[in-house]
GROMACS .gro file of C-alpha atoms in nm:
model
  226
    1MET     CA    1  -9.868  -5.628  17.473
    2HIS     CA    2 -10.194  -5.660  17.280
    3TYR     CA    3 -10.246  -5.856  16.958
    4ASN     CA    4 -10.548  -5.893  16.734
    5CYS     CA    5 -10.490  -6.267  16.707
    6LEU     CA    6 -10.304  -6.546  16.887
    7ILE     CA    7 -10.255  -6.871  16.695
    8VAL     CA    8 -10.186  -7.185  16.900
    9ASP     CA    9 -10.067  -7.466  16.675
   10ASP     CA   10  -9.791  -7.726  16.695
   11GLU     CA   11  -9.740  -7.683  16.319
   12THR     CA   12  -9.522  -7.382  16.390
   13ASP     CA   13  -9.425  -7.320  16.026
   14LEU     CA   14  -9.792  -7.292  15.931
   15ALA     CA   15  -9.863  -7.071  16.234
   16ARG     CA   16  -9.570  -6.843  16.152
   17MET     CA   17  -9.678  -6.815  15.788
   18THR     CA   18 -10.035  -6.734  15.893
   19CYS     CA   19  -9.910  -6.463  16.130
   20GLU     CA   20  -9.696  -6.308  15.857
   21TYR     CA   21  -9.991  -6.310  15.617
   22PHE     CA   22 -10.219  -6.146  15.875
   23GLU     CA   23  -9.959  -5.877  15.944
   24ILE     CA   24  -9.948  -5.784  15.575
   25PHE     CA   25 -10.317  -5.696  15.595
   26GLY     CA   26 -10.298  -5.501  15.919
   27VAL     CA   27 -10.397  -5.775  16.166
   28SER     CA   28 -10.137  -5.805  16.442
   29ALA     CA   29 -10.071  -6.170  16.523
   30THR     CA   30  -9.836  -6.399  16.710
   31PHE     CA   31  -9.826  -6.773  16.779
   32ALA     CA   32  -9.759  -7.035  17.044
   33GLY     CA   33  -9.665  -7.398  16.983
   34THR     CA   34  -9.815  -7.556  17.296
   35GLY     CA   35 -10.105  -7.515  17.532
   36GLU     CA   36  -9.875  -7.414  17.816
   37GLU     CA   37  -9.726  -7.138  17.601
   38CYS     CA   38 -10.080  -7.021  17.529
   39LEU     CA   39 -10.168  -7.002  17.899
   40ALA     CA   40  -9.841  -6.824  17.972
   41PHE     CA   41  -9.916  -6.572  17.695
   42PHE     CA   42 -10.237  -6.457  17.863
   43LYS     CA   43 -10.056  -6.391  18.190
   44GLU     CA   44  -9.862  -6.107  18.027
   45HIS     CA   45 -10.045  -6.022  17.704
   46THR     CA   46 -10.393  -5.991  17.556
   47ALA     CA   47 -10.555  -6.083  17.226
   48ASP     CA   48 -10.887  -6.016  17.055
   49ILE     CA   49 -10.919  -6.362  16.897
   50LEU     CA   50 -10.766  -6.705  16.962
   51LEU     CA   51 -10.714  -6.961  16.685
   52LEU     CA   52 -10.664  -7.291  16.871
   53ASP     CA   53 -10.555  -7.629  16.734
   54ILE     CA   54 -10.690  -7.947  16.898
   55ASN     CA   55 -10.384  -8.171  16.871
   56LEU     CA   56 -10.126  -8.014  17.101
   57GLU     CA   57  -9.841  -8.157  17.306
   58GLY     CA   58  -9.955  -8.218  17.663
   59GLU     CA   59 -10.305  -8.080  17.712
   60SER     CA   60 -10.535  -8.085  17.411
   61GLY     CA   61 -10.696  -7.778  17.263
   62PHE     CA   62 -11.022  -7.885  17.431
   63ASP     CA   63 -10.850  -7.874  17.773
   64ILE     CA   64 -10.691  -7.536  17.703
   65CYS     CA   65 -11.025  -7.394  17.592
   66ARG     CA   66 -11.193  -7.510  17.913
   67ARG     CA   67 -10.920  -7.350  18.124
   68LEU     CA   68 -10.931  -7.023  17.933
   69ARG     CA   69 -11.309  -7.003  17.962
   70GLU     CA   70 -11.271  -6.975  18.340
   71ASP     CA   71 -11.170  -6.610  18.298
   72GLN     CA   72 -11.153  -6.528  17.925
   73GLU     CA   73 -11.441  -6.414  17.702
   74LEU     CA   74 -11.247  -6.365  17.378
   75PRO     CA   75 -11.370  -6.552  17.066
   76ILE     CA   76 -11.202  -6.893  17.037
   77LEU     CA   77 -11.193  -7.051  16.691
   78PHE     CA   78 -11.073  -7.410  16.672
   79ILE     CA   79 -10.851  -7.498  16.374
   80SER     CA   80 -10.799  -7.867  16.313
   81ALA     CA   81 -10.752  -8.138  16.053
   82ARG     CA   82 -10.998  -8.353  16.249
   83GLN     CA   83 -11.318  -8.370  16.046
   84SER     CA   84 -11.578  -8.557  16.254
   85ASP     CA   85 -11.899  -8.397  16.380
   86ASP     CA   86 -11.811  -8.527  16.729
   87ASP     CA   87 -11.494  -8.316  16.728
   88ILE     CA   88 -11.688  -8.009  16.613
   89LEU     CA   89 -11.952  -8.057  16.883
   90MET     CA   90 -11.682  -8.114  17.145
   91ALA     CA   91 -11.503  -7.795  17.037
   92LEU     CA   92 -11.819  -7.586  17.059
   93GLY     CA   93 -11.931  -7.758  17.378
   94THR     CA   94 -11.607  -7.674  17.559
   95GLY     CA   95 -11.652  -7.302  17.486
   96GLY     CA   96 -11.532  -7.260  17.128
   97ASP     CA   97 -11.712  -7.013  16.905
   98ASP     CA   98 -11.637  -7.176  16.572
   99TYR     CA   99 -11.452  -7.464  16.404
  100ILE     CA  100 -11.230  -7.424  16.097
  101LYS     CA  101 -11.108  -7.732  15.917
  102LYS     CA  102 -10.754  -7.770  15.789
  103PRO     CA  103 -10.623  -7.720  15.534
  104TYR     CA  104 -10.759  -7.366  15.531
  105THR     CA  105 -10.710  -7.091  15.277
  106LEU     CA  106 -10.527  -6.796  15.430
  107SER     CA  107 -10.750  -6.542  15.256
  108VAL     CA  108 -11.068  -6.709  15.386
  109LEU     CA  109 -10.925  -6.738  15.739
  110LEU     CA  110 -10.824  -6.372  15.733
  111ALA     CA  111 -11.173  -6.275  15.616
  112LYS     CA  112 -11.329  -6.465  15.910
  113VAL     CA  113 -11.093  -6.297  16.156
  114LYS     CA  114 -11.164  -5.951  16.014
  115VAL     CA  115 -11.541  -6.006  16.042
  116ILE     CA  116 -11.500  -6.092  16.411
  117LEU     CA  117 -11.269  -5.796  16.474
  118LYS     CA  118 -11.520  -5.563  16.312
  119ARG     CA  119 -11.799  -5.708  16.524
  120LEU     CA  120 -11.591  -5.670  16.841
  121GLU     CA  121 -11.513  -5.310  16.754
  122LYS     CA  122 -11.882  -5.240  16.703
  123ALA     CA  123 -11.976  -5.414  17.028
  124GLN     CA  124 -11.727  -5.198  17.219
  125SER     CA  125 -11.886  -4.878  17.087
  126PRO     CA  126 -12.012  -4.660  17.374
  127ALA     CA  127 -12.336  -4.578  17.193
  128GLU     CA  128 -12.644  -4.730  17.356
  129THR     CA  129 -12.837  -4.951  17.117
  130ALA     CA  130 -13.152  -5.131  17.223
  131LEU     CA  131 -13.386  -5.340  17.012
  132GLY     CA  132 -13.719  -5.483  17.120
  133THR     CA  133 -13.989  -5.421  17.377
  134GLU     CA  134 -14.001  -5.391  17.754
  135ALA     CA  135 -14.068  -5.765  17.780
  136PHE     CA  136 -13.797  -5.869  17.531
  137CYS     CA  137 -13.516  -5.619  17.469
  138LEU     CA  138 -13.170  -5.672  17.319
  139HIS     CA  139 -12.896  -5.436  17.443
  140GLU     CA  140 -12.614  -5.450  17.192
  141GLU     CA  141 -12.350  -5.257  17.384
  142ARG     CA  142 -12.381  -5.491  17.682
  143LEU     CA  143 -12.451  -5.807  17.481
  144THR     CA  144 -12.752  -5.883  17.698
  145LEU     CA  145 -13.117  -5.973  17.660
  146VAL     CA  146 -13.365  -5.831  17.910
  147MET     CA  147 -13.664  -6.064  17.914
  148ASP     CA  148 -13.951  -6.024  18.158
  149GLY     CA  149 -13.730  -5.813  18.384
  150ARG     CA  150 -13.443  -6.064  18.386
  151GLU     CA  151 -13.107  -5.969  18.233
  152ILE     CA  152 -12.947  -6.256  18.041
  153PRO     CA  153 -12.581  -6.220  17.933
  154LEU     CA  154 -12.500  -6.353  17.586
  155LYS     CA  155 -12.183  -6.423  17.395
  156ALA     CA  156 -12.122  -6.213  17.084
  157ARG     CA  157 -12.225  -6.488  16.841
  158GLU     CA  158 -12.531  -6.580  17.049
  159PHE     CA  159 -12.637  -6.215  17.052
  160ALA     CA  160 -12.592  -6.177  16.676
  161LEU     CA  161 -12.792  -6.494  16.616
  162LEU     CA  162 -13.079  -6.389  16.844
  163LYS     CA  163 -13.080  -6.038  16.695
  164CYS     CA  164 -13.110  -6.183  16.344
  165LEU     CA  165 -13.400  -6.405  16.451
  166TYR     CA  166 -13.567  -6.110  16.627
  167VAL     CA  167 -13.537  -5.877  16.327
  168HIS     CA  168 -13.709  -6.146  16.119
  169ARG     CA  169 -13.945  -6.259  16.398
  170GLY     CA  170 -14.264  -6.426  16.288
  171THR     CA  171 -14.105  -6.552  15.967
  172ILE     CA  172 -13.891  -6.856  15.891
  173VAL     CA  173 -13.521  -6.771  15.871
  174SER     CA  174 -13.330  -7.023  15.662
  175LYS     CA  175 -13.000  -7.172  15.775
  176GLU     CA  176 -12.830  -7.014  15.475
  177GLN     CA  177 -12.958  -6.669  15.575
  178LEU     CA  178 -12.839  -6.716  15.932
  179PHE     CA  179 -12.493  -6.821  15.816
  180ALA     CA  180 -12.475  -6.518  15.584
  181GLU     CA  181 -12.600  -6.259  15.835
  182VAL     CA  182 -12.446  -6.393  16.158
  183TRP     CA  183 -12.125  -6.562  16.044
  184GLY     CA  184 -12.061  -6.349  15.738
  185ASP     CA  185 -12.052  -6.638  15.492
  186ALA     CA  186 -12.193  -6.985  15.431
  187PHE     CA  187 -11.883  -7.195  15.505
  188TYR     CA  188 -12.010  -7.348  15.828
  189SER     CA  189 -12.170  -7.679  15.920
  190ASP     CA  190 -12.518  -7.735  16.057
  191GLY     CA  191 -12.348  -7.856  16.375
  192THR     CA  192 -12.212  -7.505  16.441
  193LEU     CA  193 -12.559  -7.352  16.410
  194ASN     CA  194 -12.729  -7.627  16.611
  195VAL     CA  195 -12.496  -7.582  16.906
  196HIS     CA  196 -12.550  -7.205  16.917
  197ILE     CA  197 -12.929  -7.247  16.892
  198ARG     CA  198 -12.915  -7.497  17.179
  199ARG     CA  199 -12.714  -7.254  17.393
  200LEU     CA  200 -12.970  -6.979  17.330
  201ARG     CA  201 -13.259  -7.207  17.418
  202GLU     CA  202 -13.090  -7.306  17.743
  203LYS     CA  203 -13.072  -6.938  17.835
  204ILE     CA  204 -13.416  -6.811  17.730
  205GLU     CA  205 -13.658  -7.105  17.710
  206LYS     CA  206 -13.852  -7.235  18.011
  207ASN     CA  207 -13.796  -7.585  17.874
  208PRO     CA  208 -13.514  -7.598  17.616
  209ASN     CA  209 -13.631  -7.945  17.507
  210ALA     CA  210 -13.976  -7.807  17.419
  211PRO     CA  211 -13.895  -7.459  17.288
  212GLU     CA  212 -14.173  -7.203  17.262
  213ILE     CA  213 -13.965  -6.902  17.151
  214ILE     CA  214 -13.706  -7.036  16.905
  215LYS     CA  215 -13.880  -7.302  16.701
  216THR     CA  216 -13.721  -7.539  16.453
  217VAL     CA  217 -13.875  -7.563  16.106
  218TRP     CA  218 -13.733  -7.898  15.999
  219GLY     CA  219 -13.532  -7.893  15.680
  220THR     CA  220 -13.564  -7.514  15.647
  221GLY     CA  221 -13.446  -7.306  15.943
  222TYR     CA  222 -13.578  -7.139  16.256
  223LEU     CA  223 -13.870  -6.922  16.363
  224LEU     CA  224 -13.875  -6.675  16.656
  225GLU     CA  225 -14.220  -6.637  16.808
  226LEU     CA  226 -14.301  -6.383  17.079
   0.00000   0.00000   0.00000
Protein backbone atom coordinates (compact mmCIF):
# COMPACT_ATOMS: atom_id res chain seq x y z
CA MET A 1 0.00 0.00 0.00
CA HIS A 2 1.18 3.53 -0.76
CA TYR A 3 0.92 6.53 1.58
CA ASN A 4 1.81 10.17 1.08
CA CYS A 5 3.48 10.29 4.48
CA LEU A 6 4.91 7.94 7.11
CA ILE A 7 5.47 9.39 10.59
CA VAL A 8 7.95 7.57 12.84
CA ASP A 9 7.64 8.82 16.41
CA ASP A 10 7.55 7.16 19.83
CA GLU A 11 4.99 9.78 20.89
CA THR A 12 2.27 7.68 19.31
CA ASP A 13 -0.62 9.91 20.41
CA LEU A 14 0.98 12.88 18.66
CA ALA A 15 1.75 10.78 15.58
CA ARG A 16 -1.81 9.46 15.43
CA MET A 17 -3.25 12.98 15.79
CA THR A 18 -0.95 14.26 13.04
CA CYS A 19 -2.03 11.45 10.73
CA GLU A 20 -5.70 12.18 11.37
CA TYR A 21 -5.14 15.87 10.68
CA PHE A 22 -3.31 15.11 7.41
CA GLU A 23 -6.11 12.79 6.30
CA ILE A 24 -8.68 15.57 6.76
CA PHE A 25 -6.80 17.60 4.15
CA GLY A 26 -6.32 14.79 1.66
CA VAL A 27 -2.82 13.64 2.62
CA SER A 28 -2.78 9.90 3.30
CA ALA A 29 -0.65 9.12 6.34
CA THR A 30 0.22 6.37 8.78
CA PHE A 31 2.69 6.04 11.65
CA ALA A 32 5.20 3.73 13.30
CA GLY A 33 6.40 3.89 16.89
CA THR A 34 9.91 2.45 16.47
CA GLY A 35 12.71 2.33 13.96
CA GLU A 36 12.21 -1.39 13.41
CA GLU A 37 8.55 -0.80 12.57
CA CYS A 38 9.68 1.85 10.09
CA LEU A 39 12.08 -0.54 8.35
CA ALA A 40 9.42 -3.25 8.30
CA PHE A 41 6.95 -0.78 6.74
CA PHE A 42 9.16 -0.23 3.70
CA LYS A 43 9.39 -3.97 3.04
CA GLU A 44 5.69 -4.06 2.20
CA HIS A 45 4.60 -0.46 1.61
CA THR A 46 5.80 2.81 0.09
CA ALA A 47 5.58 6.47 1.06
CA ASP A 48 6.33 9.80 -0.60
CA ILE A 49 7.70 11.48 2.55
CA LEU A 50 9.08 10.29 5.88
CA LEU A 51 8.77 12.33 9.08
CA LEU A 52 11.36 10.80 11.43
CA ASP A 53 11.92 11.45 15.13
CA ILE A 54 15.47 11.21 16.54
CA ASN A 55 14.73 9.71 19.96
CA LEU A 56 13.44 6.21 19.24
CA GLU A 57 13.60 2.96 21.18
CA GLY A 58 16.55 0.88 20.01
CA GLU A 59 18.18 2.53 17.00
CA SER A 60 18.03 6.31 16.84
CA GLY A 61 16.46 8.25 14.01
CA PHE A 62 19.99 8.99 12.74
CA ASP A 63 20.68 5.23 12.45
CA ILE A 64 17.37 4.57 10.71
CA CYS A 65 18.02 7.39 8.25
CA ARG A 66 21.44 5.97 7.36
CA ARG A 67 19.94 2.52 6.76
CA LEU A 68 17.10 3.86 4.64
CA ARG A 69 19.47 5.93 2.52
CA GLU A 70 21.09 2.69 1.31
CA ASP A 71 18.13 2.15 -1.02
CA GLN A 72 15.57 4.92 -0.45
CA GLU A 73 15.50 8.36 -2.11
CA LEU A 74 12.30 9.70 -0.54
CA PRO A 75 12.48 13.04 1.33
CA ILE A 76 13.26 12.49 5.02
CA LEU A 77 12.29 15.28 7.42
CA PHE A 78 13.52 14.95 10.99
CA ILE A 79 11.08 16.00 13.72
CA SER A 80 12.57 16.43 17.17
CA ALA A 81 12.47 18.39 20.40
CA ARG A 82 16.27 18.50 20.33
CA GLN A 83 17.27 22.06 19.51
CA SER A 84 21.07 22.15 19.10
CA ASP A 85 22.80 23.00 15.82
CA ASP A 86 24.85 19.80 16.23
CA ASP A 87 21.67 17.72 16.09
CA ILE A 88 20.49 19.60 12.99
CA LEU A 89 23.82 19.12 11.24
CA MET A 90 23.88 15.44 12.22
CA ALA A 91 20.35 14.97 10.85
CA LEU A 92 21.21 16.57 7.53
CA GLY A 93 24.59 14.87 7.38
CA THR A 94 23.06 11.40 7.74
CA GLY A 95 20.80 11.99 4.73
CA GLY A 96 17.91 14.05 6.08
CA ASP A 97 16.42 16.73 3.88
CA ASP A 98 15.13 19.01 6.61
CA TYR A 99 14.76 19.41 10.38
CA ILE A 100 11.52 20.45 12.10
CA LYS A 101 11.60 21.35 15.77
CA LYS A 102 8.95 20.22 18.23
CA PRO A 103 6.49 21.40 19.26
CA TYR A 104 5.27 21.99 15.72
CA THR A 105 2.02 23.50 14.51
CA LEU A 106 -0.01 20.97 12.55
CA SER A 107 -1.03 23.52 9.93
CA VAL A 108 2.60 24.55 9.30
CA LEU A 109 3.76 20.92 9.15
CA LEU A 110 0.98 20.10 6.70
CA ALA A 111 1.96 23.08 4.55
CA LYS A 112 5.58 21.85 4.41
CA VAL A 113 4.46 18.35 3.45
CA LYS A 114 2.13 19.65 0.72
CA VAL A 115 4.93 21.77 -0.77
CA ILE A 116 7.14 18.68 -1.01
CA LEU A 117 4.33 16.55 -2.47
CA LYS A 118 3.68 19.20 -5.11
CA ARG A 119 7.36 19.34 -5.97
CA LEU A 120 7.54 15.54 -6.22
CA GLU A 121 4.51 15.49 -8.50
CA LYS A 122 6.11 18.10 -10.73
CA ALA A 123 9.43 16.23 -10.79
CA GLN A 124 7.65 13.06 -11.91
CA SER A 125 6.08 14.84 -14.88
CA PRO A 126 7.12 13.19 -18.16
CA ALA A 127 7.69 16.53 -19.87
CA GLU A 128 11.35 17.24 -20.67
CA THR A 129 12.54 20.47 -19.08
CA ALA A 130 16.10 21.68 -19.51
CA LEU A 131 17.64 24.92 -18.32
CA GLY A 132 21.09 26.20 -19.14
CA THR A 133 23.77 25.79 -21.77
CA GLU A 134 25.68 22.86 -23.25
CA ALA A 135 28.39 23.33 -20.62
CA PHE A 136 26.00 23.72 -17.66
CA CYS A 137 22.48 22.31 -18.11
CA LEU A 138 19.86 21.41 -15.50
CA HIS A 139 17.45 18.60 -16.45
CA GLU A 140 14.46 18.86 -14.16
CA GLU A 141 12.72 15.60 -15.01
CA ARG A 142 15.86 13.60 -14.19
CA LEU A 143 17.05 15.84 -11.35
CA THR A 144 20.51 16.03 -12.89
CA LEU A 145 23.09 18.62 -13.86
CA VAL A 146 25.12 18.06 -17.01
CA MET A 147 28.34 20.02 -16.61
CA ASP A 148 31.18 19.82 -19.11
CA GLY A 149 29.78 16.54 -20.43
CA ARG A 150 29.48 14.95 -16.98
CA GLU A 151 26.04 14.03 -15.61
CA ILE A 152 25.70 14.78 -11.90
CA PRO A 153 22.65 13.37 -10.04
CA LEU A 154 21.07 15.71 -7.49
CA LYS A 155 18.50 15.32 -4.75
CA ALA A 156 15.26 17.25 -5.19
CA ARG A 157 16.20 20.00 -2.72
CA GLU A 158 19.72 20.29 -4.13
CA PHE A 159 18.29 20.65 -7.63
CA ALA A 160 15.79 23.31 -6.55
CA LEU A 161 18.55 25.24 -4.78
CA LEU A 162 20.92 25.11 -7.76
CA LYS A 163 18.10 26.05 -10.15
CA CYS A 164 17.27 29.10 -8.03
CA LEU A 165 20.90 30.19 -8.00
CA TYR A 166 21.17 29.61 -11.76
CA VAL A 167 18.04 31.63 -12.58
CA HIS A 168 19.56 34.51 -10.60
CA ARG A 169 23.16 33.83 -11.72
CA GLY A 170 25.51 36.77 -11.60
CA THR A 171 23.55 38.42 -8.79
CA ILE A 172 23.58 37.92 -5.03
CA VAL A 173 20.70 35.76 -3.83
CA SER A 174 19.86 36.42 -0.19
CA LYS A 175 19.30 33.62 2.30
CA GLU A 176 15.73 34.84 2.78
CA GLN A 177 15.06 34.59 -0.96
CA LEU A 178 16.49 31.07 -1.09
CA PHE A 179 14.34 29.95 1.83
CA ALA A 180 11.24 31.45 0.18
CA GLU A 181 11.85 30.05 -3.32
CA VAL A 182 13.39 26.67 -2.47
CA TRP A 183 11.77 25.72 0.84
CA GLY A 184 8.52 27.60 0.38
CA ASP A 185 8.83 29.69 3.54
CA ALA A 186 11.39 31.27 5.85
CA PHE A 187 11.08 28.95 8.85
CA TYR A 188 14.48 27.28 8.46
CA SER A 189 17.86 27.77 10.07
CA ASP A 190 21.07 28.86 8.39
CA GLY A 191 22.41 25.39 9.22
CA THR A 192 19.89 23.80 6.84
CA LEU A 193 20.99 26.05 3.98
CA ASN A 194 24.69 25.70 4.75
CA VAL A 195 24.56 21.92 4.62
CA HIS A 196 22.77 21.89 1.25
CA ILE A 197 25.22 24.43 -0.20
CA ARG A 198 28.11 22.26 1.01
CA ARG A 199 26.59 19.18 -0.63
CA LEU A 200 26.24 21.04 -3.93
CA ARG A 201 29.82 22.27 -3.78
CA GLU A 202 31.07 18.75 -3.16
CA LYS A 203 29.32 17.65 -6.34
CA ILE A 204 30.16 20.49 -8.74
CA GLU A 205 33.25 22.33 -7.49
CA LYS A 206 36.80 21.24 -8.33
CA ASN A 207 37.75 22.23 -4.79
CA PRO A 208 34.71 22.55 -2.48
CA ASN A 209 36.87 24.37 0.09
CA ALA A 210 37.74 27.08 -2.46
CA PRO A 211 34.52 27.36 -4.48
CA GLU A 212 34.62 29.08 -7.85
CA ILE A 213 31.00 28.48 -8.93
CA ILE A 214 28.87 28.92 -5.79
CA LYS A 215 30.41 31.79 -3.86
CA THR A 216 29.48 32.95 -0.38
CA VAL A 217 28.73 36.63 0.12
CA TRP A 218 29.22 36.85 3.87
CA GLY A 219 26.25 38.14 5.82
CA THR A 220 24.09 38.32 2.68
CA GLY A 221 23.71 35.12 0.67
CA TYR A 222 25.23 33.34 -2.31
CA LEU A 223 26.34 34.12 -5.85
CA LEU A 224 26.50 31.67 -8.79
CA GLU A 225 29.22 32.55 -11.28
CA LEU A 226 29.69 30.72 -14.58
